[in-house]
Short mmCIF file of C-alpha atoms in Angstrom, two decimals:
data_model
loop_
_atom_site.label_atom_id
_atom_site.label_comp_id
_atom_site.label_asym_id
_atom_site.label_seq_id
_atom_site.Cartn_x
_atom_site.Cartn_y
_atom_site.Cartn_z
CA MET A 1 98.59 116.59 126.84
CA ASN A 2 96.40 117.80 129.68
CA LEU A 3 97.54 119.54 132.87
CA VAL A 4 97.59 116.39 135.00
CA GLU A 5 99.86 114.59 132.53
CA LYS A 6 102.21 117.59 132.42
CA ALA A 7 102.35 117.74 136.20
CA GLU A 8 103.07 113.99 136.43
CA ARG A 9 105.83 114.25 133.83
CA ARG A 10 107.43 117.19 135.64
CA SER A 11 107.14 115.39 138.99
CA ARG A 12 108.96 112.36 137.58
CA SER A 13 111.62 114.63 136.09
CA ARG A 14 112.03 116.35 139.45
CA ALA A 15 112.41 112.96 141.16
CA ILE A 16 115.13 111.91 138.72
CA LEU A 17 116.88 115.24 139.22
CA PHE A 18 116.80 114.70 142.99
CA TYR A 19 118.42 111.27 142.58
CA LEU A 20 121.16 112.88 140.48
CA LEU A 21 121.64 115.67 143.03
CA ALA A 22 122.04 113.07 145.77
CA LEU A 23 124.73 111.30 143.74
CA SER A 24 126.57 114.54 143.04
CA LEU A 25 126.50 115.49 146.74
CA LEU A 26 127.90 112.09 147.65
CA ALA A 27 130.64 112.29 145.02
CA SER A 28 131.57 115.81 146.08
CA THR A 29 131.86 114.84 149.73
CA ILE A 30 133.81 111.66 149.05
CA LEU A 31 136.29 113.50 146.86
CA ALA A 32 136.75 116.33 149.34
CA VAL A 33 137.12 114.17 152.43
CA THR A 34 139.46 111.61 150.86
CA ASN A 35 141.64 114.26 149.16
CA GLY A 36 141.63 116.62 152.12
CA ASN A 37 140.46 119.56 149.97
CA GLU A 38 138.80 121.56 152.70
CA ALA A 39 140.10 124.98 151.69
CA PRO A 40 137.51 127.78 152.03
CA ASN A 41 137.44 128.42 148.27
CA ARG A 42 136.56 124.73 147.77
CA LEU A 43 133.73 124.89 150.31
CA LEU A 44 131.84 127.73 148.65
CA PRO A 45 130.60 125.69 145.64
CA TRP A 46 129.54 122.92 148.01
CA PHE A 47 127.61 125.37 150.20
CA VAL A 48 125.90 126.79 147.12
CA MET A 49 124.93 123.30 145.94
CA VAL A 50 123.65 122.31 149.39
CA GLY A 51 121.68 125.54 149.77
CA ALA A 52 120.10 125.33 146.32
CA THR A 53 119.24 121.66 146.81
CA ALA A 54 117.70 122.23 150.24
CA LEU A 55 115.73 125.20 148.96
CA ASN A 56 114.42 123.15 146.04
CA LEU A 57 113.40 120.38 148.41
CA THR A 58 111.31 122.77 150.52
CA GLY A 59 108.97 123.71 147.70
CA LEU A 60 109.58 127.44 148.07
CA PRO A 61 110.44 127.83 144.37
CA PHE A 62 106.83 126.87 143.63
CA ARG A 63 105.57 129.72 145.76
CA TRP A 64 108.02 132.25 144.32
CA GLY A 65 107.96 131.12 140.72
CA ARG A 66 105.17 130.64 138.28
CA TYR A 67 101.72 130.46 139.73
CA GLY A 68 99.98 128.16 137.38
CA PRO A 69 97.76 125.16 137.40
CA VAL A 70 100.67 122.79 136.68
CA SER A 71 102.65 124.18 139.62
CA ASP A 72 99.60 123.82 141.85
CA LEU A 73 99.20 120.18 140.77
CA MET A 74 102.89 119.49 141.41
CA ASN A 75 102.64 120.93 144.93
CA ASP A 76 99.51 119.15 146.06
CA GLU A 77 98.65 117.58 149.41
CA THR A 78 100.46 114.34 148.62
CA THR A 79 103.65 116.16 147.64
CA ARG A 80 103.56 118.19 150.84
CA TYR A 81 103.21 114.94 152.81
CA HIS A 82 106.16 113.49 150.88
CA ARG A 83 108.22 116.55 151.79
CA ARG A 84 107.43 116.16 155.48
CA SER A 85 108.33 112.47 155.34
CA SER A 86 111.58 113.18 153.52
CA PHE A 87 112.58 115.83 156.07
CA GLU A 88 112.01 113.24 158.78
CA ALA A 89 114.26 110.77 156.96
CA GLY A 90 116.90 113.47 156.57
CA PHE A 91 116.76 114.32 160.27
CA TRP A 92 117.33 110.72 161.33
CA ALA A 93 120.09 110.28 158.76
CA MET A 94 121.87 113.32 160.21
CA ILE A 95 121.58 111.89 163.74
CA VAL A 96 123.00 108.54 162.61
CA ALA A 97 125.75 110.21 160.56
CA ALA A 98 126.76 112.41 163.48
CA ALA A 99 126.94 109.39 165.80
CA ALA A 100 128.88 107.38 163.21
CA THR A 101 131.41 110.16 162.63
CA ILE A 102 131.97 110.44 166.39
CA VAL A 103 132.76 106.73 166.51
CA VAL A 104 135.01 106.92 163.43
CA ALA A 105 136.79 109.99 164.81
CA THR A 106 137.89 108.01 167.88
CA PHE A 107 139.97 105.76 165.59
CA GLU A 108 140.78 108.07 162.67
CA PRO A 109 141.06 111.80 163.34
CA LEU A 110 138.69 113.90 161.23
CA ASN A 111 138.58 117.67 161.13
CA ALA A 112 135.43 119.64 161.92
CA ILE A 113 134.83 120.53 158.27
CA ALA A 114 134.83 116.88 157.24
CA LEU A 115 132.49 115.95 160.11
CA GLY A 116 130.03 118.70 159.21
CA ARG A 117 130.21 117.93 155.53
CA ILE A 118 129.55 114.22 156.09
CA THR A 119 126.62 114.92 158.41
CA ILE A 120 124.96 117.49 156.15
CA THR A 121 125.47 115.35 153.06
CA ALA A 122 123.97 112.28 154.74
CA GLY A 123 120.86 114.15 155.85
CA LEU A 124 120.30 115.93 152.57
CA MET A 125 120.89 112.77 150.56
CA ALA A 126 118.40 110.84 152.69
CA ALA A 127 115.79 113.57 152.25
CA LEU A 128 116.35 113.76 148.48
CA ILE A 129 116.19 110.01 147.99
CA ALA A 130 113.14 109.62 150.23
CA PHE A 131 111.26 112.40 148.45
CA ALA A 132 112.16 111.14 144.97
CA THR A 133 111.18 107.58 145.84
CA LEU A 134 107.84 108.62 147.30
CA GLU A 135 107.09 110.82 144.28
CA ILE A 136 107.91 108.05 141.80
CA ARG A 137 105.79 105.54 143.73
CA ALA A 138 102.89 107.99 143.76
CA SER A 139 103.09 108.50 140.01
CA ARG A 140 102.53 104.81 139.28
#
């Protein structure tokens, strides 16, 4: 298997991982908001997951990790464009989620932790799904 095939395989694996991360973020937020588990010791794992996911989405691990030809191929011009597009999708998802939670909060009181968690999860999920979808389309 040559370098291009390895990079394509790893890119597809990364896209699938991002879909799974989006699902786990959604499940975590739904469980926490519906059960009312907003204790500080319950927020720490969520913050760690959000931070690690966001960091992975930025591409910084490629710069800090192995410098190799496969990593260079996985972080090419197209991937950088996909990242920018996914950040844009995440930004707009956060704006919509913030507006939606304001509307919902007028009818059903929500605490600040739930509002922040919903907004951050919506934006990060949108960015993950957008990036994964663009990467899978590019690999075809």
